PDB file of C-alpha atoms in Angstrom:
ATOM      1  CA  MET A 211     -10.006  21.586 -34.064  1.00 44.00           C
ATOM      2  CA  PRO A 212     -13.085  20.832 -31.497  1.00 46.00           C
ATOM      3  CA  GLU A 213     -15.299  18.849 -33.768  1.00 46.00           C
ATOM      4  CA  GLN A 214     -11.615  16.718 -33.620  1.00 45.00           C
ATOM      5  CA  LEU A 215     -11.844  16.950 -29.975  1.00 42.00           C
ATOM      6  CA  ALA A 216     -15.047  14.929 -29.603  1.00 45.00           C
ATOM      7  CA  GLY A 217     -14.757  13.103 -32.627  1.00 46.00           C
ATOM      8  CA  ALA A 218     -11.896  11.412 -30.470  1.00 45.00           C
ATOM      9  CA  SER A 219     -13.518  11.749 -27.411  1.00 46.00           C
ATOM     10  CA  ALA A 220     -16.613   9.654 -28.727  1.00 48.00           C
ATOM     11  CA  ALA A 221     -13.878   7.018 -29.793  1.00 45.00           C
ATOM     12  CA  VAL A 222     -11.894   5.954 -26.222  1.00 49.00           C
ATOM     13  CA  PRO A 223     -14.794   5.971 -23.764  1.00 54.00           C
ATOM     14  CA  ALA A 224     -13.895   2.465 -22.982  1.00 54.00           C
ATOM     15  CA  PRO A 225     -10.343   3.117 -21.932  1.00 56.00           C
ATOM     16  CA  ALA A 226     -11.168   5.935 -20.422  1.00 56.00           C
ATOM     17  CA  ARG A 227     -13.700   4.217 -18.473  1.00 58.00           C
ATOM     18  CA  GLY A 228     -10.957   1.826 -17.826  1.00 57.00           C
ATOM     19  CA  SER A 229      -8.297   3.976 -16.381  1.00 58.00           C
ATOM     20  CA  LEU A 230     -10.881   5.383 -13.929  1.00 59.00           C
ATOM     21  CA  LEU A 231     -12.150   2.372 -12.835  1.00 60.00           C
ATOM     22  CA  PHE A 232      -7.907   1.287 -12.556  1.00 61.00           C
ATOM     23  CA  ALA A 233      -7.570   4.623 -10.468  1.00 61.00           C
ATOM     24  CA  GLY A 234     -10.284   3.159  -7.874  1.00 60.00           C
ATOM     25  CA  PHE A 235      -8.719   0.166  -7.990  1.00 60.00           C
ATOM     26  CA  ASN A 236      -5.528   1.241  -7.285  1.00 61.00           C
ATOM     27  CA  SER A 237      -6.571   3.596  -4.290  1.00 60.00           C
ATOM     28  CA  VAL A 238      -6.420   0.135  -2.403  1.00 59.00           C
ATOM     29  CA  GLN A 239      -3.119  -1.045  -3.623  1.00 63.00           C
ATOM     30  CA  LEU A 240      -1.652   2.508  -2.798  1.00 63.00           C
ATOM     31  CA  ALA A 241      -2.471   1.436   0.840  1.00 61.00           C
ATOM     32  CA  VAL A 242      -0.210  -1.549   0.217  1.00 60.00           C
ATOM     33  CA  LEU A 243       2.509   0.806  -0.431  1.00 61.00           C
ATOM     34  CA  PHE A 244       2.803   3.178   2.187  1.00 61.00           C
ATOM     35  CA  GLY A 245       2.437   1.116   4.924  1.00 58.00           C
ATOM     36  CA  GLY A 246      -1.572  -0.272   5.088  1.00 59.00           C
ATOM     37  CA  TYR A 247      -0.693  -3.933   4.642  1.00 61.00           C
ATOM     38  CA  ASP A 248      -1.303  -5.200   8.414  1.00 65.00           C
ATOM     39  CA  LYS A 249      -4.665  -2.776   8.149  1.00 65.00           C
ATOM     40  CA  VAL A 250      -5.900  -4.934   5.243  1.00 63.00           C
ATOM     41  CA  LEU A 251      -4.965  -8.012   6.425  1.00 66.00           C
ATOM     42  CA  ARG A 252      -7.303  -7.521   9.618  1.00 69.00           C
ATOM     43  CA  SER A 253      -9.738  -5.744   7.644  1.00 67.00           C
ATOM     44  CA  THR A 254     -10.564  -8.552   5.292  1.00 67.00           C
ATOM     45  CA  GLY A 255      -9.160 -11.358   7.392  1.00 70.00           C
ATOM     46  CA  LEU A 256      -7.133 -12.954   5.118  1.00 70.00           C
ATOM     47  CA  THR A 257      -3.247 -14.582   5.667  1.00 74.00           C
ATOM     48  CA  TYR A 258       0.198 -13.424   4.662  1.00 70.00           C
ATOM     49  CA  SER A 259       0.325 -16.609   1.459  1.00 76.00           C
ATOM     50  CA  GLU A 260      -3.737 -15.547   0.668  1.00 78.00           C
ATOM     51  CA  TYR A 261      -3.275 -11.724  -0.168  1.00 75.00           C
ATOM     52  CA  ALA A 262       0.306 -12.540  -1.582  1.00 78.00           C
ATOM     53  CA  ARG A 263      -1.254 -15.171  -4.290  1.00 79.00           C
ATOM     54  CA  GLN A 264      -3.951 -12.309  -4.101  1.00 78.00           C
ATOM     55  CA  GLY A 265      -2.210  -9.754  -5.589  1.00 76.00           C
ATOM     56  CA  PHE A 266      -0.187 -11.872  -8.035  1.00 81.00           C
ATOM     57  CA  TRP A 267      -3.168 -13.418  -9.124  1.00 83.00           C
ATOM     58  CA  GLN A 268      -4.360  -9.539  -9.493  1.00 78.00           C
ATOM     59  CA  LEU A 269      -1.615  -8.288 -11.561  1.00 78.00           C
ATOM     60  CA  LEU A 270      -1.849 -11.060 -14.193  1.00 82.00           C
ATOM     61  CA  TRP A 271      -5.553 -10.574 -14.821  1.00 83.00           C
ATOM     62  CA  VAL A 272      -4.935  -6.996 -14.682  1.00 80.00           C
ATOM     63  CA  THR A 273      -2.214  -7.589 -16.602  1.00 82.00           C
ATOM     64  CA  LEU A 274      -4.618  -9.261 -19.350  1.00 83.00           C
ATOM     65  CA  LEU A 275      -7.329  -6.279 -19.074  1.00 81.00           C
ATOM     66  CA  THR A 276      -4.463  -3.812 -20.185  1.00 80.00           C
ATOM     67  CA  LEU A 277      -2.962  -5.835 -22.981  1.00 82.00           C
ATOM     68  CA  ALA A 278      -7.010  -6.494 -24.163  1.00 81.00           C
ATOM     69  CA  VAL A 279      -8.317  -2.823 -23.729  1.00 78.00           C
ATOM     70  CA  ILE A 280      -4.766  -2.014 -25.956  1.00 78.00           C
ATOM     71  CA  ALA A 281      -5.669  -3.829 -28.765  1.00 77.00           C
ATOM     72  CA  LEU A 282      -9.266  -2.914 -28.688  1.00 76.00           C
ATOM     73  CA  ALA A 283      -8.097   0.749 -29.058  1.00 72.00           C
ATOM     74  CA  LEU A 284      -5.381  -0.012 -31.845  1.00 68.00           C
ATOM     75  CA  ARG A 285      -8.010  -1.648 -33.869  1.00 69.00           C
ATOM     76  CA  TRP A 286     -11.106   0.607 -33.326  1.00 68.00           C
ATOM     77  CA  ALA A 287      -9.942   3.977 -32.017  1.00 63.00           C
ATOM     78  CA  PRO A 288      -9.546   6.266 -34.818  1.00 61.00           C
ATOM     79  CA  ARG A 289      -6.119   7.696 -35.550  1.00 63.00           C
ATOM     80  CA  SER A 290      -6.065   9.826 -38.551  1.00 67.00           C
ATOM     81  CA  GLY A 291      -5.574  13.291 -36.488  1.00 68.00           C
ATOM     82  CA  ALA A 292      -2.741  14.299 -34.452  1.00 73.00           C
ATOM     83  CA  ALA A 293      -5.908  15.110 -32.283  1.00 72.00           C
ATOM     84  CA  ASP A 294      -7.072  11.650 -32.118  1.00 66.00           C
ATOM     85  CA  ARG A 295      -3.066   9.878 -32.086  1.00 70.00           C
ATOM     86  CA  ARG A 296      -2.820  12.172 -28.980  1.00 77.00           C
ATOM     87  CA  LEU A 297      -5.144  11.114 -27.064  1.00 75.00           C
ATOM     88  CA  VAL A 298      -5.411   7.640 -27.516  1.00 73.00           C
ATOM     89  CA  ARG A 299      -2.028   7.236 -26.552  1.00 78.00           C
ATOM     90  CA  GLY A 300      -2.289   9.700 -22.893  1.00 79.00           C
ATOM     91  CA  VAL A 301      -5.541   7.492 -22.273  1.00 77.00           C
ATOM     92  CA  LEU A 302      -3.635   3.911 -23.093  1.00 80.00           C
ATOM     93  CA  GLY A 303      -0.196   5.409 -21.015  1.00 83.00           C
ATOM     94  CA  THR A 304      -2.361   6.406 -17.932  1.00 82.00           C
ATOM     95  CA  LEU A 305      -4.032   3.233 -17.914  1.00 82.00           C
ATOM     96  CA  CYS A 306      -0.044   1.530 -18.580  1.00 86.00           C
ATOM     97  CA  ALA A 307       1.542   3.850 -15.571  1.00 86.00           C
ATOM     98  CA  LEU A 308      -2.413   2.318 -13.609  1.00 82.00           C
ATOM     99  CA  THR A 309      -1.455  -1.264 -14.623  1.00 85.00           C
ATOM    100  CA  LEU A 310       2.603  -0.322 -13.421  1.00 88.00           C
ATOM    101  CA  VAL A 311       0.623   0.441  -9.872  1.00 84.00           C
ATOM    102  CA  VAL A 312      -0.449  -3.071  -9.389  1.00 83.00           C
ATOM    103  CA  VAL A 313       2.976  -4.290 -10.511  1.00 87.00           C
ATOM    104  CA  ALA A 314       4.614  -2.280  -7.439  1.00 86.00           C
ATOM    105  CA  SER A 315       1.725  -3.958  -4.940  1.00 82.00           C
ATOM    106  CA  ALA A 316       1.657  -6.982  -5.851  1.00 85.00           C
ATOM    107  CA  LEU A 317       6.389  -6.943  -5.576  1.00 88.00           C
ATOM    108  CA  ARG A 318       5.079  -5.352  -2.162  1.00 85.00           C
ATOM    109  CA  ARG A 319       3.410  -7.634  -0.942  1.00 83.00           C
ATOM    110  CA  MET A 320       5.800 -10.836  -2.037  1.00 87.00           C
ATOM    111  CA  ASP A 321       8.359  -8.642  -0.216  1.00 86.00           C
ATOM    112  CA  LEU A 322       6.241  -9.029   2.736  1.00 82.00           C
ATOM    113  CA  TYR A 323       5.778 -12.015   3.232  1.00 85.00           C
ATOM    114  CA  VAL A 324       9.047 -13.170   2.801  1.00 88.00           C
ATOM    115  CA  ASP A 325      10.241 -11.134   5.408  1.00 85.00           C
ATOM    116  CA  ALA A 326       7.715 -12.820   7.459  1.00 82.00           C
ATOM    117  CA  TYR A 327       7.724 -16.818   6.379  1.00 86.00           C
ATOM    118  CA  GLY A 328      11.072 -17.033   4.295  1.00 89.00           C
ATOM    119  CA  LEU A 329      11.980 -17.137   0.438  1.00 92.00           C
ATOM    120  CA  THR A 330      11.246 -20.284  -0.854  1.00 92.00           C
ATOM    121  CA  ARG A 331      11.652 -21.563  -4.989  1.00 92.00           C
ATOM    122  CA  LEU A 332       8.154 -20.780  -5.376  1.00 91.00           C
ATOM    123  CA  ARG A 333       7.951 -17.227  -4.114  1.00 91.00           C
ATOM    124  CA  VAL A 334      10.970 -16.088  -6.214  1.00 93.00           C
ATOM    125  CA  SER A 335       9.636 -17.425  -9.087  1.00 92.00           C
ATOM    126  CA  VAL A 336       6.253 -15.200  -8.661  1.00 91.00           C
ATOM    127  CA  ALA A 337       8.672 -12.435  -7.823  1.00 92.00           C
ATOM    128  CA  ALA A 338      10.234 -13.062 -11.024  1.00 93.00           C
ATOM    129  CA  MET A 339       7.019 -13.132 -13.177  1.00 92.00           C
ATOM    130  CA  GLU A 340       6.175 -10.130 -11.738  1.00 91.00           C
ATOM    131  CA  LEU A 341       9.260  -8.516 -12.700  1.00 93.00           C
ATOM    132  CA  TRP A 342       8.542  -9.705 -16.261  1.00 94.00           C
ATOM    133  CA  LEU A 343       5.343  -8.791 -16.322  1.00 91.00           C
ATOM    134  CA  GLY A 344       6.146  -5.138 -15.372  1.00 92.00           C
ATOM    135  CA  LEU A 345       9.064  -4.930 -17.735  1.00 94.00           C
ATOM    136  CA  VAL A 346       6.504  -5.833 -20.478  1.00 92.00           C
ATOM    137  CA  ILE A 347       3.804  -2.900 -19.588  1.00 91.00           C
ATOM    138  CA  VAL A 348       6.755  -0.706 -19.567  1.00 93.00           C
ATOM    139  CA  LEU A 349       8.037  -2.034 -23.413  1.00 92.00           C
ATOM    140  CA  ILE A 350       4.391  -1.206 -24.786  1.00 90.00           C
ATOM    141  CA  MET A 351       4.784   2.465 -22.920  1.00 89.00           C
ATOM    142  CA  ALA A 352       7.639   2.971 -24.869  1.00 90.00           C
ATOM    143  CA  ALA A 353       6.185   1.130 -27.711  1.00 86.00           C
ATOM    144  CA  GLY A 354       3.452   4.167 -27.368  1.00 81.00           C
ATOM    145  CA  VAL A 355       6.352   6.924 -27.923  1.00 81.00           C
ATOM    146  CA  PHE A 356       8.608   5.067 -30.572  1.00 84.00           C
ATOM    147  CA  GLY A 357       6.634   3.025 -32.528  1.00 79.00           C
ATOM    148  CA  ALA A 358       5.313  -0.881 -31.876  1.00 77.00           C
ATOM    149  CA  ARG A 359       7.289  -2.675 -34.692  1.00 86.00           C
ATOM    150  CA  TRP A 360       9.727  -4.245 -32.196  1.00 90.00           C
ATOM    151  CA  LEU A 361       7.522  -4.318 -29.468  1.00 88.00           C
ATOM    152  CA  PRO A 362       6.105  -8.239 -30.231  1.00 89.00           C
ATOM    153  CA  ARG A 363      10.157  -9.428 -30.680  1.00 94.00           C
ATOM    154  CA  ALA A 364      11.035  -7.371 -27.544  1.00 94.00           C
ATOM    155  CA  VAL A 365       8.699  -9.486 -25.052  1.00 92.00           C
ATOM    156  CA  VAL A 366       9.565 -12.928 -26.518  1.00 94.00           C
ATOM    157  CA  GLY A 367      13.421 -11.541 -26.093  1.00 96.00           C
ATOM    158  CA  SER A 368      12.817  -9.912 -22.101  1.00 94.00           C
ATOM    159  CA  ALA A 369      10.860 -13.788 -21.958  1.00 95.00           C
ATOM    160  CA  ALA A 370      13.498 -15.761 -23.295  1.00 96.00           C
ATOM    161  CA  ALA A 371      16.471 -13.661 -21.116  1.00 95.00           C
ATOM    162  CA  ALA A 372      14.243 -13.386 -18.403  1.00 93.00           C
ATOM    163  CA  THR A 373      13.848 -17.168 -18.122  1.00 93.00           C
ATOM    164  CA  LEU A 374      18.373 -17.435 -19.216  1.00 92.00           C
ATOM    165  CA  ALA A 375      18.541 -14.917 -16.241  1.00 92.00           C
ATOM    166  CA  PHE A 376      16.534 -17.031 -13.736  1.00 90.00           C
ATOM    167  CA  GLY A 377      18.274 -20.052 -14.417  1.00 85.00           C
ATOM    168  CA  LEU A 378      21.804 -18.589 -14.212  1.00 87.00           C
ATOM    169  CA  MET A 379      20.864 -17.085 -11.138  1.00 86.00           C
ATOM    170  CA  SER A 380      20.501 -20.722  -9.089  1.00 89.00           C
ATOM    171  CA  PRO A 381      17.293 -20.458  -7.251  1.00 93.00           C
ATOM    172  CA  ASP A 382      18.667 -22.215  -4.770  1.00 94.00           C
ATOM    173  CA  ALA A 383      21.401 -20.329  -3.819  1.00 94.00           C
ATOM    174  CA  VAL A 384      19.205 -17.136  -3.830  1.00 94.00           C
ATOM    175  CA  VAL A 385      16.839 -19.375  -1.271  1.00 95.00           C
ATOM    176  CA  ALA A 386      19.084 -20.050   0.995  1.00 95.00           C
ATOM    177  CA  GLU A 387      21.358 -16.691   1.077  1.00 95.00           C
ATOM    178  CA  LYS A 388      17.944 -15.479   1.973  1.00 94.00           C
ATOM    179  CA  ASN A 389      17.052 -17.540   4.786  1.00 95.00           C
ATOM    180  CA  THR A 390      20.508 -17.521   6.333  1.00 95.00           C
ATOM    181  CA  VAL A 391      20.505 -13.433   6.169  1.00 94.00           C
ATOM    182  CA  ARG A 392      17.060 -13.395   7.562  1.00 94.00           C
ATOM    183  CA  PHE A 393      17.884 -16.438  10.309  1.00 94.00           C
ATOM    184  CA  SER A 394      20.759 -13.960  11.305  1.00 92.00           C
ATOM    185  CA  GLU A 395      18.259 -11.226  11.512  1.00 91.00           C
ATOM    186  CA  THR A 396      15.146 -12.778  13.284  1.00 90.00           C
ATOM    187  CA  GLY A 397      16.667 -15.795  14.840  1.00 90.00           C
ATOM    188  CA  LYS A 398      13.722 -17.509  12.578  1.00 90.00           C
ATOM    189  CA  ILE A 399      14.080 -20.355   9.609  1.00 91.00           C
ATOM    190  CA  ASP A 400      12.443 -22.989   8.030  1.00 90.00           C
ATOM    191  CA  LEU A 401      14.866 -25.804   8.548  1.00 91.00           C
ATOM    192  CA  ALA A 402      12.404 -29.082   6.363  1.00 90.00           C
ATOM    193  CA  TYR A 403      12.177 -27.219   3.322  1.00 91.00           C
ATOM    194  CA  PHE A 404      16.416 -27.093   3.083  1.00 92.00           C
ATOM    195  CA  ARG A 405      16.006 -31.151   2.220  1.00 87.00           C
ATOM    196  CA  PHE A 406      14.560 -29.909  -0.741  1.00 87.00           C
ATOM    197  CA  LEU A 407      17.241 -27.712  -1.957  1.00 92.00           C
ATOM    198  CA  SER A 408      20.193 -28.547  -4.575  1.00 91.00           C
ATOM    199  CA  ALA A 409      23.996 -28.657  -3.642  1.00 92.00           C
ATOM    200  CA  ASP A 410      23.828 -25.132  -5.171  1.00 93.00           C
ATOM    201  CA  ALA A 411      22.351 -24.264  -1.858  1.00 94.00           C
ATOM    202  CA  VAL A 412      25.506 -25.218   0.331  1.00 95.00           C
ATOM    203  CA  PRO A 413      27.466 -22.539   0.445  1.00 95.00           C
ATOM    204  CA  ALA A 414      25.398 -19.859   1.778  1.00 95.00           C
ATOM    205  CA  LEU A 415      23.851 -22.827   4.472  1.00 96.00           C
ATOM    206  CA  ASP A 416      27.104 -23.443   5.958  1.00 95.00           C
ATOM    207  CA  ARG A 417      27.179 -20.302   6.747  1.00 95.00           C
ATOM    208  CA  LEU A 418      24.718 -20.896   9.544  1.00 95.00           C
ATOM    209  CA  PRO A 419      25.537 -22.101  13.109  1.00 94.00           C
ATOM    210  CA  GLU A 420      25.275 -25.318  14.944  1.00 93.00           C
ATOM    211  CA  PRO A 421      23.295 -27.168  14.978  1.00 93.00           C
ATOM    212  CA  GLN A 422      21.488 -25.034  12.553  1.00 94.00           C
ATOM    213  CA  ARG A 423      24.042 -25.266  10.185  1.00 95.00           C
ATOM    214  CA  SER A 424      23.666 -29.752   9.988  1.00 94.00           C
ATOM    215  CA  CYS A 425      20.105 -29.354  10.491  1.00 93.00           C
ATOM    216  CA  ALA A 426      19.961 -27.698   6.980  1.00 93.00           C
ATOM    217  CA  LEU A 427      22.393 -29.294   5.558  1.00 94.00           C
ATOM    218  CA  ARG A 428      21.006 -32.518   6.369  1.00 92.00           C
ATOM    219  CA  GLY A 429      19.360 -33.729   3.506  1.00 90.00           C
ATOM    220  CA  ILE A 430      21.638 -31.997   0.437  1.00 92.00           C
ATOM    221  CA  ASN A 431      23.936 -34.451   2.650  1.00 92.00           C
ATOM    222  CA  ASP A 432      22.589 -37.301   2.165  1.00 90.00           C
ATOM    223  CA  GLU A 433      21.315 -36.969  -1.403  1.00 89.00           C
ATOM    224  CA  LEU A 434      24.795 -36.779  -2.765  1.00 88.00           C
ATOM    225  CA  ALA A 435      25.822 -39.816  -0.737  1.00 86.00           C
ATOM    226  CA  ARG A 436      23.181 -41.266  -1.926  1.00 86.00           C
ATOM    227  CA  ALA A 437      24.657 -40.401  -5.289  1.00 79.00           C
ATOM    228  CA  GLY A 438      27.989 -41.963  -4.373  1.00 76.00           C
ATOM    229  CA  GLN A 439      31.040 -41.157  -6.231  1.00 79.00           C
ATOM    230  CA  VAL A 440      30.335 -38.733  -9.614  1.00 75.00           C
ATOM    231  CA  PRO A 441      33.367 -38.607 -11.932  1.00 73.00           C
ATOM    232  CA  TRP A 442      35.002 -34.966 -12.919  1.00 64.00           C
ATOM    233  CA  TYR A 443      32.951 -34.782 -16.271  1.00 66.00           C
ATOM    234  CA  GLY A 444      29.969 -35.478 -14.528  1.00 69.00           C
ATOM    235  CA  MET A 445      29.806 -32.414 -11.871  1.00 75.00           C
ATOM    236  CA  SER A 446      29.212 -29.782 -12.000  1.00 82.00           C
ATOM    237  CA  LEU A 447      30.720 -26.518 -10.406  1.00 84.00           C
ATOM    238  CA  ASP A 448      28.467 -26.340  -7.404  1.00 84.00           C
ATOM    239  CA  GLY A 449      28.075 -29.740  -7.210  1.00 85.00           C
ATOM    240  CA  TYR A 450      32.134 -29.954  -6.106  1.00 88.00           C
ATOM    241  CA  ARG A 451      31.560 -26.837  -3.927  1.00 91.00           C
ATOM    242  CA  ALA A 452      29.071 -28.275  -1.755  1.00 91.00           C
ATOM    243  CA  ARG A 453      30.872 -32.068  -2.194  1.00 92.00           C
ATOM    244  CA  LYS A 454      34.319 -29.753  -0.488  1.00 92.00           C
ATOM    245  CA  ILE A 455      32.767 -28.119   1.941  1.00 94.00           C
ATOM    246  CA  LEU A 456      30.896 -31.238   3.706  1.00 92.00           C
ATOM    247  CA  ASP A 457      33.774 -33.348   3.256  1.00 92.00           C
ATOM    248  CA  ASP A 458      35.668 -30.319   5.245  1.00 93.00           C
ATOM    249  CA  ARG A 459      33.428 -29.675   7.544  1.00 93.00           C
ATOM    250  CA  PRO A 460      31.026 -33.017   7.812  1.00 93.00           C
ATOM    251  CA  VAL A 461      27.080 -32.865   8.838  1.00 92.00           C
ATOM    252  CA  THR A 462      27.543 -33.537  12.836  1.00 89.00           C
ATOM    253  CA  VAL A 463      24.173 -33.091  14.705  1.00 89.00           C
ATOM    254  CA  PRO A 464      22.042 -36.705  15.434  1.00 89.00           C
ATOM    255  CA  TYR A 465      18.561 -36.834  14.097  1.00 87.00           C
ATOM    256  CA  GLN A 466      17.212 -36.166  16.805  1.00 88.00           C
ATOM    257  CA  VAL A 467      18.058 -32.816  17.426  1.00 90.00           C
ATOM    258  CA  CYS A 468      17.558 -31.993  13.524  1.00 87.00           C
ATOM    259  CA  HIS A 469      14.076 -33.691  14.286  1.00 88.00           C
ATOM    260  CA  ARG A 470      13.394 -31.631  17.504  1.00 87.00           C
ATOM    261  CA  LEU A 471      14.421 -28.765  15.806  1.00 83.00           C
ATOM    262  CA  GLY A 472      11.584 -28.663  13.147  1.00 80.00           C
ATOM    263  CA  ALA A 473      14.028 -30.090  10.215  1.00 76.00           C
ATOM    264  CA  PHE A 474      11.842 -33.197   9.229  1.00 73.00           C
ATOM    265  CA  GLY A 475       8.289 -31.431   9.286  1.00 64.00           C
ATOM    266  CA  SER A 476       6.149 -30.298   6.711  1.00 57.00           C
ATOM    267  CA  ARG A 477       7.313 -28.809   3.669  1.00 54.00           C
ATOM    268  CA  SER A 478       6.765 -24.917   3.315  1.00 53.00           C
ATOM    269  CA  GLU A 479       6.130 -22.457  -0.292  1.00 53.00           C
TER     270      GLU A 479
END
């Protein structure tokens, strides 16, 4: 038994060292999760957007590194004995668990960024990608317990399901809803961004008070007007709802007022 453990220990030094490195890296990530966000920003001089982007790229590279370490360990680590298999599973499981801390940190960074500047399509897409990478790590951990034959199909299936769900949830509607709630809570809103949203955003933006409502809807209203009358078979349900809302409660605020509120400024992502 001592010889088996010694052999197994010698066979997985790289994954073990990787886990130790991840543990050190995660000590910084935990500061974000437990309220050290402002302190980290002050000490690094990073902006909110730079820090959120940094979190995404850290997560992406950490995930790729984890997959590479797992592939190498499964290829080269001896698994002839029960002790070997337990040690390999333990080390790789620890590595995956530490990677999930990076996932949580990246999501927290994005959440704080959205609180500061609002939600956009790009930020929704990044958060969705971060969640999917976390799901992939969880699937890998499950494969370590139940076997890996099903893992490639599960990863591909999860990617297809995530893409379908992303389309069905209507990102523009989510963006409009989140920013409407944010305005009611903080009084802050990026009216210029709404010019680029689709008709899906109209029901949520319709709940804004005037003059913000008209300024937020003006770009969508102009786009629908340029499109002209659309036959019923060429109109989506969201398009129909948007046209009905704008017909019932037209955009009334003059361009000059919207310009003063920043509705025609630069686009933010």
